[in-house]
mmCIF file of C-alpha atoms and ligand atoms in Angstrom:
data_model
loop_
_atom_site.group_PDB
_atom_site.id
_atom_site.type_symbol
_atom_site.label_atom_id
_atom_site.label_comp_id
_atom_site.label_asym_id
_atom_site.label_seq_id
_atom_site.Cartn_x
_atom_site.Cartn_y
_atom_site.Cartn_z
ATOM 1 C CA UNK A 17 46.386 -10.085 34.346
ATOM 2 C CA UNK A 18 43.004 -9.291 33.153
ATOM 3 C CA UNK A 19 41.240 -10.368 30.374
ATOM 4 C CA UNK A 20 40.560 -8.598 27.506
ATOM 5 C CA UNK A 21 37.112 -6.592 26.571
ATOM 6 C CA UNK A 22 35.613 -8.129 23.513
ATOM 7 C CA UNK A 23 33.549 -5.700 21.328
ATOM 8 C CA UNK A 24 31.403 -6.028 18.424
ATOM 9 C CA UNK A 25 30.327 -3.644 16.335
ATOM 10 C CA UNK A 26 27.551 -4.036 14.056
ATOM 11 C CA UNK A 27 24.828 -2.493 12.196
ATOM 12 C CA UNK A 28 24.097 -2.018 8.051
ATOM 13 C CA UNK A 29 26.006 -2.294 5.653
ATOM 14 C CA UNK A 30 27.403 0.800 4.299
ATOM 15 C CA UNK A 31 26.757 2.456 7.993
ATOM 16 C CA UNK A 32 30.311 3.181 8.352
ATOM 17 C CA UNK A 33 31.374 0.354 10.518
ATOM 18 C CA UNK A 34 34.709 -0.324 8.421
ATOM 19 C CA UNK A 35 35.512 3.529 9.026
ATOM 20 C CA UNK A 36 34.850 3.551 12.413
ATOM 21 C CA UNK A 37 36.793 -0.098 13.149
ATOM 22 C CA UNK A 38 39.821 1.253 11.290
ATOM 23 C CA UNK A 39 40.199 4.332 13.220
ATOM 24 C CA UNK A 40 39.425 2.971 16.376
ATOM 25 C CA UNK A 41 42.986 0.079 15.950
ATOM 26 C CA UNK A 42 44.889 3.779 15.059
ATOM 27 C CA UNK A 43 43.672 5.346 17.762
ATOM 28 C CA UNK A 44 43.282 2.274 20.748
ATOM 29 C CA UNK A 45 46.557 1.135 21.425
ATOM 30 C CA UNK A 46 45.146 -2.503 23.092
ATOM 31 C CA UNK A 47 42.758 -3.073 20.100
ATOM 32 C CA UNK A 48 43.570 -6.043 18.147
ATOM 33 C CA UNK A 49 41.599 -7.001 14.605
ATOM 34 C CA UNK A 50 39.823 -10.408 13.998
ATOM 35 C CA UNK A 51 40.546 -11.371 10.436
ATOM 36 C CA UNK A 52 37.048 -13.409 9.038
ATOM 37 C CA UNK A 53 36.740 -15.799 6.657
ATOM 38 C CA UNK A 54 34.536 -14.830 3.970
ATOM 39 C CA UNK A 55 33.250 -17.000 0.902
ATOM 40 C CA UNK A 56 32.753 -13.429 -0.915
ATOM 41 C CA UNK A 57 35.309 -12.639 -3.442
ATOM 42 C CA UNK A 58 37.952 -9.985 -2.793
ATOM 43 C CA UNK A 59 36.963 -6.267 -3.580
ATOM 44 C CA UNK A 60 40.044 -4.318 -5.044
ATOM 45 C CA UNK A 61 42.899 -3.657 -2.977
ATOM 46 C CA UNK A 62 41.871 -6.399 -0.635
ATOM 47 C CA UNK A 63 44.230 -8.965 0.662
ATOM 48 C CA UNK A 64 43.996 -12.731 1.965
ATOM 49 C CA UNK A 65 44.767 -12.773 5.656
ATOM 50 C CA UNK A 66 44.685 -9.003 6.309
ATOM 51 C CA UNK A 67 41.143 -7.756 5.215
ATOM 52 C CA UNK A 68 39.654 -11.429 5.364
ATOM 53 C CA UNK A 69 40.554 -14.928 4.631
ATOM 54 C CA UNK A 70 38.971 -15.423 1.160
ATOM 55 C CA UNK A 71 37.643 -19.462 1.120
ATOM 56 C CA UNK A 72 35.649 -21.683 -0.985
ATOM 57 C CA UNK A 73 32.367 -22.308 -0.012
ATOM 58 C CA UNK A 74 33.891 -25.887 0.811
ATOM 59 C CA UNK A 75 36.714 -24.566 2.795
ATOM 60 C CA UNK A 76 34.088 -22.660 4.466
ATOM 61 C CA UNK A 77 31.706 -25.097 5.263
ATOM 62 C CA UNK A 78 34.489 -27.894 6.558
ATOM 63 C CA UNK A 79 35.806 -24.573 9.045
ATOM 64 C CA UNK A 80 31.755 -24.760 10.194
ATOM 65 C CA UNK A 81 31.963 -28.223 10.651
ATOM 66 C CA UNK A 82 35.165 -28.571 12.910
ATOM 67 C CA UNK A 83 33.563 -25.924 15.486
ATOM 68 C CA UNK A 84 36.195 -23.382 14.205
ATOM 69 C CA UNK A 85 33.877 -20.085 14.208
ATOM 70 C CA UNK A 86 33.073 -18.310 17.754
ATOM 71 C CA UNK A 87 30.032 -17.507 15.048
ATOM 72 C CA UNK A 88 29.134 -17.348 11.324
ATOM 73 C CA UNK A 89 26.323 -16.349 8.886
ATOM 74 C CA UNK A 90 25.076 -15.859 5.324
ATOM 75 C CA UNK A 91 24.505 -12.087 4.545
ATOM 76 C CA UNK A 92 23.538 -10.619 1.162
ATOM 77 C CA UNK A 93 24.644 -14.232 -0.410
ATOM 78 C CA UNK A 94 28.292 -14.754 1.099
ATOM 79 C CA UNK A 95 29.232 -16.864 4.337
ATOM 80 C CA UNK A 96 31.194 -14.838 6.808
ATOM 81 C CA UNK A 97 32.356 -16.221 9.890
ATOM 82 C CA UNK A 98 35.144 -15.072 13.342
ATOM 83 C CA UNK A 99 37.497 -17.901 13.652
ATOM 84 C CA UNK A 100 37.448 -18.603 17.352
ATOM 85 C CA UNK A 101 40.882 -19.937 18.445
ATOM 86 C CA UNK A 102 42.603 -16.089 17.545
ATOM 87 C CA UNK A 103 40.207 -14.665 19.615
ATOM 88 C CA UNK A 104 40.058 -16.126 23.051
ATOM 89 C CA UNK A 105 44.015 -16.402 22.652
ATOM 90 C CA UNK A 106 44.061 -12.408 22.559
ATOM 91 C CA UNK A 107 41.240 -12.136 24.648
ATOM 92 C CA UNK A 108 43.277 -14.638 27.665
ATOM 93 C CA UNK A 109 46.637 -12.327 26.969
ATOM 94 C CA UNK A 110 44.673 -8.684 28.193
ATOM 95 C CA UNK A 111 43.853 -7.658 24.627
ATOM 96 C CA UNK A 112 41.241 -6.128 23.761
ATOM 97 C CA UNK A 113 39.414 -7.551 20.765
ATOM 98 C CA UNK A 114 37.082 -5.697 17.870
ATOM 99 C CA UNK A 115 34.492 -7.784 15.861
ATOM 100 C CA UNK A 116 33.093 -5.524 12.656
ATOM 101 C CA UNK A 117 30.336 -8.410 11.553
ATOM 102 C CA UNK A 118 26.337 -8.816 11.457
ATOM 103 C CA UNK A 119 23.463 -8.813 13.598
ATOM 104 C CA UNK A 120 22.966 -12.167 13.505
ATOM 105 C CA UNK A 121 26.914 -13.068 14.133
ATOM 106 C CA UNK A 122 26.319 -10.488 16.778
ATOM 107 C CA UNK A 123 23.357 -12.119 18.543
ATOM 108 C CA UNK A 124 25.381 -14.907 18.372
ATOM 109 C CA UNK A 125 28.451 -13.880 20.056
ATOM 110 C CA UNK A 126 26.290 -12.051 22.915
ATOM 111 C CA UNK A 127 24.746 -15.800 23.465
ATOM 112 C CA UNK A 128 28.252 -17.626 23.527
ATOM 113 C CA UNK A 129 30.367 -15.140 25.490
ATOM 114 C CA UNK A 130 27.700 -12.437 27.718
ATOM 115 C CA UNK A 131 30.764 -10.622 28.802
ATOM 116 C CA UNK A 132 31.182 -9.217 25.057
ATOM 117 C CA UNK A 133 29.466 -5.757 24.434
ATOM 118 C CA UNK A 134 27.857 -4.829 21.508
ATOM 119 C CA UNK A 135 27.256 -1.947 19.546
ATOM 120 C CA UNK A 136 24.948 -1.113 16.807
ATOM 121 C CA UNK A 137 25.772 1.715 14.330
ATOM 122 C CA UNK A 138 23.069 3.548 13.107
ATOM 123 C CA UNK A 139 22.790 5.711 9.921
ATOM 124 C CA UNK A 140 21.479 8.935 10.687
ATOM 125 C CA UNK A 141 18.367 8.446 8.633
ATOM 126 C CA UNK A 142 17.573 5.140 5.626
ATOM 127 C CA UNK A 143 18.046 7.731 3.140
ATOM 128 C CA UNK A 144 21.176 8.858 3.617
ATOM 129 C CA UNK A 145 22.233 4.826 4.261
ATOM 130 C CA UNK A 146 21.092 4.588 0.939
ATOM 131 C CA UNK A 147 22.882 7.328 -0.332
ATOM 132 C CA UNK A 148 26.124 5.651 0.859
ATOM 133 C CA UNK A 149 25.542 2.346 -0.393
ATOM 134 C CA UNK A 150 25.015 3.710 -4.050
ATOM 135 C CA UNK A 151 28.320 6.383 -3.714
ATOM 136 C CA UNK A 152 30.757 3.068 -2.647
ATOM 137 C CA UNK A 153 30.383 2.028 -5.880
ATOM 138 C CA UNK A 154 31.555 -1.775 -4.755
ATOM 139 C CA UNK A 155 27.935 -3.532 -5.343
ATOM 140 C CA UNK A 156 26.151 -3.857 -8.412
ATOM 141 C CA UNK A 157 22.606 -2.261 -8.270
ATOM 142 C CA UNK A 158 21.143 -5.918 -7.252
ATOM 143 C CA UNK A 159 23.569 -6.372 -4.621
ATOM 144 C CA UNK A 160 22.610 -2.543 -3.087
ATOM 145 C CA UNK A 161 19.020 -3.593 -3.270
ATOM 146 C CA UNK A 162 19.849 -6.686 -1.356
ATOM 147 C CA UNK A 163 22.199 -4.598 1.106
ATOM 148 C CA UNK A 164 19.421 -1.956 1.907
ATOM 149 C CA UNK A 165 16.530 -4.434 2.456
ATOM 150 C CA UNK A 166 18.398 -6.789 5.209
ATOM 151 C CA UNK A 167 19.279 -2.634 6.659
ATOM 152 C CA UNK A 168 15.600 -2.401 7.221
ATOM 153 C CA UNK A 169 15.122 -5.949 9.088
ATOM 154 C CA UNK A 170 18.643 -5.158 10.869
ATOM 155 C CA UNK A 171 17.896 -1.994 12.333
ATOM 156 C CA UNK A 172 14.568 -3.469 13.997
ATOM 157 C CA UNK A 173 16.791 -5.270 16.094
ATOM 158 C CA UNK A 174 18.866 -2.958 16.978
ATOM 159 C CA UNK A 175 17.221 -2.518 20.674
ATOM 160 C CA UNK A 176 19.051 -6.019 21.586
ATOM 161 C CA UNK A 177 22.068 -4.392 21.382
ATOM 162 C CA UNK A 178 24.164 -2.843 24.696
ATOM 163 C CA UNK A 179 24.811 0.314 22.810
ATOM 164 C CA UNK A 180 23.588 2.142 20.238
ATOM 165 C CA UNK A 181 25.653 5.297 18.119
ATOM 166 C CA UNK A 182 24.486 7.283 15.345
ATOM 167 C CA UNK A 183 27.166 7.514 12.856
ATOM 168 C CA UNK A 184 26.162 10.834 11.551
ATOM 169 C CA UNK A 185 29.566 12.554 12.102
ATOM 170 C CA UNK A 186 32.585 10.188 11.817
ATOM 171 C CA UNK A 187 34.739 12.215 14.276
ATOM 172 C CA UNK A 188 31.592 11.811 17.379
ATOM 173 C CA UNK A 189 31.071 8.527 16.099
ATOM 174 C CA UNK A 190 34.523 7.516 16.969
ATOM 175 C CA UNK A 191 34.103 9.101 19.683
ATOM 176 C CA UNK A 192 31.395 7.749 21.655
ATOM 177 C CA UNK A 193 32.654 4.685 20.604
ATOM 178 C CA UNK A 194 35.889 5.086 22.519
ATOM 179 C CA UNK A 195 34.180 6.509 25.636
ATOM 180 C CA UNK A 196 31.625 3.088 25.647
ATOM 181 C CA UNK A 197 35.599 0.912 25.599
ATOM 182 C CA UNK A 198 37.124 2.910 28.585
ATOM 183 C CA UNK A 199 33.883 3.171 30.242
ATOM 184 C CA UNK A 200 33.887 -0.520 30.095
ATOM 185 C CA UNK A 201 37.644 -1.000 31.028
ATOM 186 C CA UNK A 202 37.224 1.225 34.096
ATOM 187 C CA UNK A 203 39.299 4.018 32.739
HETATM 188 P P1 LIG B 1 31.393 -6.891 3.303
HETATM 189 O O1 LIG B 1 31.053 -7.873 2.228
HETATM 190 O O2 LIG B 1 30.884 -5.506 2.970
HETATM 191 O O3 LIG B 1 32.858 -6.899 3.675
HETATM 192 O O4 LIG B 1 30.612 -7.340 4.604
HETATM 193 C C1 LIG B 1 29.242 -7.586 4.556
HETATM 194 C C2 LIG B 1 28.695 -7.771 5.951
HETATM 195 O O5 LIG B 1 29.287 -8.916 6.567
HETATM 196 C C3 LIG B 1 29.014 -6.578 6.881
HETATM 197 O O6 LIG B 1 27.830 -6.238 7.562
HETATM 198 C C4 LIG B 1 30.053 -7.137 7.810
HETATM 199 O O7 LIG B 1 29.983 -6.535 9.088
HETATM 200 C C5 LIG B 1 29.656 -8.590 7.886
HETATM 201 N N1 LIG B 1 30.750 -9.466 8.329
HETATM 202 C C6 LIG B 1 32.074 -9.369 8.075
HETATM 203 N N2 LIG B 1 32.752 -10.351 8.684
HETATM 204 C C7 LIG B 1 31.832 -11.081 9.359
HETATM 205 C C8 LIG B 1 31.906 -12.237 10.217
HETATM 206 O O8 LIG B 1 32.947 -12.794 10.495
HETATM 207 N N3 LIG B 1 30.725 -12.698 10.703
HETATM 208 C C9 LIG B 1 29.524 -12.108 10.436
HETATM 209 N N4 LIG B 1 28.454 -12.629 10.998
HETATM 210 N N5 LIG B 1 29.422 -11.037 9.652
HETATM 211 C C10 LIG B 1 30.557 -10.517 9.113
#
Protein backbone atom coordinates (compact mmCIF):
# COMPACT_ATOMS: atom_id res chain seq x y z
CA UNK A 1 0.00 0.00 0.00
CA UNK A 2 1.09 3.48 -0.43
CA UNK A 3 1.40 6.08 1.84
CA UNK A 4 -0.65 8.81 2.21
CA UNK A 5 -0.09 12.58 0.69
CA UNK A 6 0.18 14.99 3.53
CA UNK A 7 -1.02 18.57 2.73
CA UNK A 8 -0.95 21.77 4.44
CA UNK A 9 -2.71 24.54 3.78
CA UNK A 10 -1.88 27.82 5.04
CA UNK A 11 -1.99 31.43 4.59
CA UNK A 12 -3.92 34.53 6.73
CA UNK A 13 -6.21 34.40 8.79
CA UNK A 14 -9.58 35.11 7.55
CA UNK A 15 -8.23 33.98 3.85
CA UNK A 16 -10.72 31.33 3.69
CA UNK A 17 -8.66 28.38 4.63
CA UNK A 18 -11.47 26.88 7.05
CA UNK A 19 -13.89 27.14 3.90
CA UNK A 20 -11.75 25.68 1.62
CA UNK A 21 -10.50 22.64 4.24
CA UNK A 22 -14.16 21.87 4.92
CA UNK A 23 -15.19 21.44 1.44
CA UNK A 24 -12.30 19.76 0.34
CA UNK A 25 -13.12 16.42 3.40
CA UNK A 26 -16.92 16.67 1.51
CA UNK A 27 -15.66 16.52 -1.60
CA UNK A 28 -12.11 14.11 -1.24
CA UNK A 29 -13.19 10.90 -0.25
CA UNK A 30 -9.34 9.84 1.20
CA UNK A 31 -9.03 13.19 3.11
CA UNK A 32 -8.83 12.78 6.73
CA UNK A 33 -8.84 16.01 9.36
CA UNK A 34 -6.06 16.63 12.00
CA UNK A 35 -7.79 17.84 15.11
CA UNK A 36 -5.10 20.64 16.93
CA UNK A 37 -4.75 21.50 20.19
CA UNK A 38 -5.28 25.02 20.78
CA UNK A 39 -4.79 27.08 24.14
CA UNK A 40 -7.46 29.63 22.51
CA UNK A 41 -10.83 29.42 23.96
CA UNK A 42 -13.71 27.90 22.00
CA UNK A 43 -15.63 30.27 19.52
CA UNK A 44 -19.46 29.42 19.51
CA UNK A 45 -20.60 26.28 18.20
CA UNK A 46 -17.17 24.83 18.60
CA UNK A 47 -16.53 21.50 20.13
CA UNK A 48 -13.54 19.73 22.10
CA UNK A 49 -12.12 17.00 19.93
CA UNK A 50 -13.90 17.87 16.65
CA UNK A 51 -12.93 21.56 15.80
CA UNK A 52 -9.79 21.44 18.22
CA UNK A 53 -8.72 20.08 21.47
CA UNK A 54 -9.21 23.13 23.77
CA UNK A 55 -6.05 22.88 26.62
CA UNK A 56 -4.58 24.89 29.28
CA UNK A 57 -1.63 26.60 28.57
CA UNK A 58 -0.12 23.85 31.01
CA UNK A 59 -1.66 20.99 29.24
CA UNK A 60 -0.23 22.60 26.29
CA UNK A 61 3.10 23.16 27.22
CA UNK A 62 3.60 19.44 28.99
CA UNK A 63 2.12 18.05 25.13
CA UNK A 64 5.40 20.37 23.85
CA UNK A 65 7.49 18.86 26.20
CA UNK A 66 6.81 15.03 25.59
CA UNK A 67 7.63 15.58 21.68
CA UNK A 68 3.83 15.14 21.03
CA UNK A 69 3.41 17.92 18.14
CA UNK A 70 4.72 17.03 14.42
CA UNK A 71 4.80 21.14 15.00
CA UNK A 72 3.38 24.02 17.09
CA UNK A 73 3.34 27.86 17.39
CA UNK A 74 2.03 31.02 19.07
CA UNK A 75 -0.18 33.09 16.62
CA UNK A 76 -2.14 36.24 17.49
CA UNK A 77 -1.57 35.18 21.40
CA UNK A 78 -2.82 31.40 21.47
CA UNK A 79 -0.55 28.15 21.17
CA UNK A 80 -1.69 25.88 18.41
CA UNK A 81 -0.06 22.79 17.70
CA UNK A 82 -0.73 19.05 15.13
CA UNK A 83 -0.44 16.21 17.47
CA UNK A 84 1.89 13.88 15.65
CA UNK A 85 1.03 10.25 16.56
CA UNK A 86 -2.74 10.69 14.52
CA UNK A 87 -0.97 11.74 11.72
CA UNK A 88 1.72 9.40 10.62
CA UNK A 89 -0.84 6.57 11.76
CA UNK A 90 -3.22 7.85 8.82
CA UNK A 91 -0.51 8.84 6.80
CA UNK A 92 1.18 4.77 7.13
CA UNK A 93 -2.65 3.38 6.41
CA UNK A 94 -2.87 5.30 2.55
CA UNK A 95 -4.76 8.30 3.89
CA UNK A 96 -4.43 11.25 2.83
CA UNK A 97 -3.98 13.91 5.49
CA UNK A 98 -5.04 17.93 5.52
CA UNK A 99 -3.22 20.38 7.92
CA UNK A 100 -5.28 24.00 8.01
CA UNK A 101 -2.42 25.80 10.41
CA UNK A 102 0.31 28.73 10.09
CA UNK A 103 3.24 29.65 8.23
CA UNK A 104 5.44 29.02 10.73
CA UNK A 105 3.76 25.41 11.70
CA UNK A 106 4.01 25.14 7.97
CA UNK A 107 7.74 25.82 7.57
CA UNK A 108 7.97 23.52 10.13
CA UNK A 109 6.29 20.56 8.82
CA UNK A 110 8.07 21.11 5.26
CA UNK A 111 11.50 20.77 7.47
CA UNK A 112 10.35 17.52 9.41
CA UNK A 113 8.58 15.58 6.66
CA UNK A 114 9.86 17.14 2.75
CA UNK A 115 7.42 14.78 1.22
CA UNK A 116 4.42 17.08 2.61
CA UNK A 117 3.20 19.82 0.10
CA UNK A 118 2.19 23.02 0.97
CA UNK A 119 -0.09 25.52 -0.06
CA UNK A 120 -0.50 29.10 0.65
CA UNK A 121 -3.92 30.81 0.23
CA UNK A 122 -3.89 34.13 -0.85
CA UNK A 123 -6.59 36.87 -0.51
CA UNK A 124 -7.22 38.42 -3.65
CA UNK A 125 -6.01 41.80 -2.52
CA UNK A 126 -5.14 43.10 1.74
CA UNK A 127 -8.20 45.00 1.45
CA UNK A 128 -10.60 42.73 0.83
CA UNK A 129 -8.62 40.29 3.65
CA UNK A 130 -9.46 43.00 5.74
CA UNK A 131 -12.83 43.25 4.78
CA UNK A 132 -13.32 39.60 5.85
CA UNK A 133 -11.69 39.72 9.04
CA UNK A 134 -14.01 42.66 10.24
CA UNK A 135 -17.48 40.83 8.58
CA UNK A 136 -16.58 37.33 10.82
CA UNK A 137 -17.40 39.16 13.59
CA UNK A 138 -15.38 36.43 15.95
CA UNK A 139 -12.36 38.94 17.02
CA UNK A 140 -12.61 41.95 18.90
CA UNK A 141 -11.20 45.04 17.00
CA UNK A 142 -7.64 44.40 18.86
CA UNK A 143 -7.57 40.90 17.95
CA UNK A 144 -8.38 41.94 13.93
CA UNK A 145 -5.58 44.42 14.22
CA UNK A 146 -3.35 41.71 15.48
CA UNK A 147 -4.79 39.17 12.75
CA UNK A 148 -4.13 41.63 9.77
CA UNK A 149 -0.58 42.70 10.79
CA UNK A 150 1.00 38.96 11.15
CA UNK A 151 -1.21 38.77 7.25
CA UNK A 152 1.28 41.28 6.08
CA UNK A 153 4.59 39.44 7.49
CA UNK A 154 2.80 36.01 6.37
CA UNK A 155 2.20 36.72 2.93
CA UNK A 156 6.03 37.79 2.41
CA UNK A 157 6.72 34.34 2.83
CA UNK A 158 4.52 32.99 0.88
CA UNK A 159 7.21 32.23 -2.08
CA UNK A 160 8.53 29.22 0.30
CA UNK A 161 5.56 27.58 -0.28
CA UNK A 162 5.04 24.57 -3.18
CA UNK A 163 1.84 26.18 -4.26
CA UNK A 164 0.25 29.16 -4.22
CA UNK A 165 -3.97 29.83 -4.90
CA UNK A 166 -5.79 32.94 -4.84
CA UNK A 167 -8.91 32.45 -2.97
CA UNK A 168 -10.85 35.00 -4.82
CA UNK A 169 -13.73 32.67 -5.88
CA UNK A 170 -14.43 29.82 -3.40
CA UNK A 171 -15.71 27.41 -6.11
CA UNK A 172 -11.89 27.85 -8.32
CA UNK A 173 -10.32 27.95 -5.12
CA UNK A 174 -11.49 24.53 -4.31
CA UNK A 175 -10.74 23.78 -7.30
CA UNK A 176 -7.23 24.24 -8.00
CA UNK A 177 -6.80 22.94 -4.80
CA UNK A 178 -8.11 19.52 -5.76
CA UNK A 179 -6.25 19.45 -9.10
CA UNK A 180 -2.64 20.29 -6.97
CA UNK A 181 -3.95 16.64 -4.61
CA UNK A 182 -4.54 14.39 -7.75
CA UNK A 183 -1.78 15.95 -9.55
CA UNK A 184 0.27 14.87 -6.68
CA UNK A 185 -1.37 11.36 -6.26
CA UNK A 186 -0.81 10.59 -9.95
CA UNK A 187 -4.44 10.70 -10.84
P1 LIG B 1 -8.20 30.27 14.67
O1 LIG B 1 -7.96 30.84 16.04
O2 LIG B 1 -8.84 31.28 13.75
O3 LIG B 1 -8.93 28.95 14.70
O4 LIG B 1 -6.77 29.96 14.05
C1 LIG B 1 -5.78 30.94 14.03
C2 LIG B 1 -4.61 30.48 13.19
O5 LIG B 1 -4.02 29.32 13.77
C3 LIG B 1 -5.03 30.08 11.76
O6 LIG B 1 -4.12 30.68 10.87
C4 LIG B 1 -4.89 28.58 11.77
O7 LIG B 1 -4.54 28.09 10.50
C5 LIG B 1 -3.76 28.38 12.75
N1 LIG B 1 -3.73 27.03 13.32
C6 LIG B 1 -4.76 26.21 13.64
N2 LIG B 1 -4.31 25.04 14.11
C7 LIG B 1 -2.96 25.11 14.07
C8 LIG B 1 -1.90 24.19 14.41
O8 LIG B 1 -2.10 23.07 14.84
N3 LIG B 1 -0.63 24.65 14.25
C9 LIG B 1 -0.35 25.89 13.77
N4 LIG B 1 0.92 26.21 13.62
N5 LIG B 1 -1.30 26.76 13.44
C10 LIG B 1 -2.60 26.39 13.58
Amino acid sequence: MSKGLLIVLSGPSGVGKGTIYARLLKELSNLSVSISATTRKPRAGEEHGVHYYFVSREEFIAMRDEGKFLEWAVTVGNCYGTPSAPVFEKLNNGIDVLLEIDVKGAKQVKEAYPDCKTIFVLPPSKEELAKRLMGRGTETKEQVKARLELANSELMESEIFDYRVVNDNIDVAVNEVIDIIKQNKGE
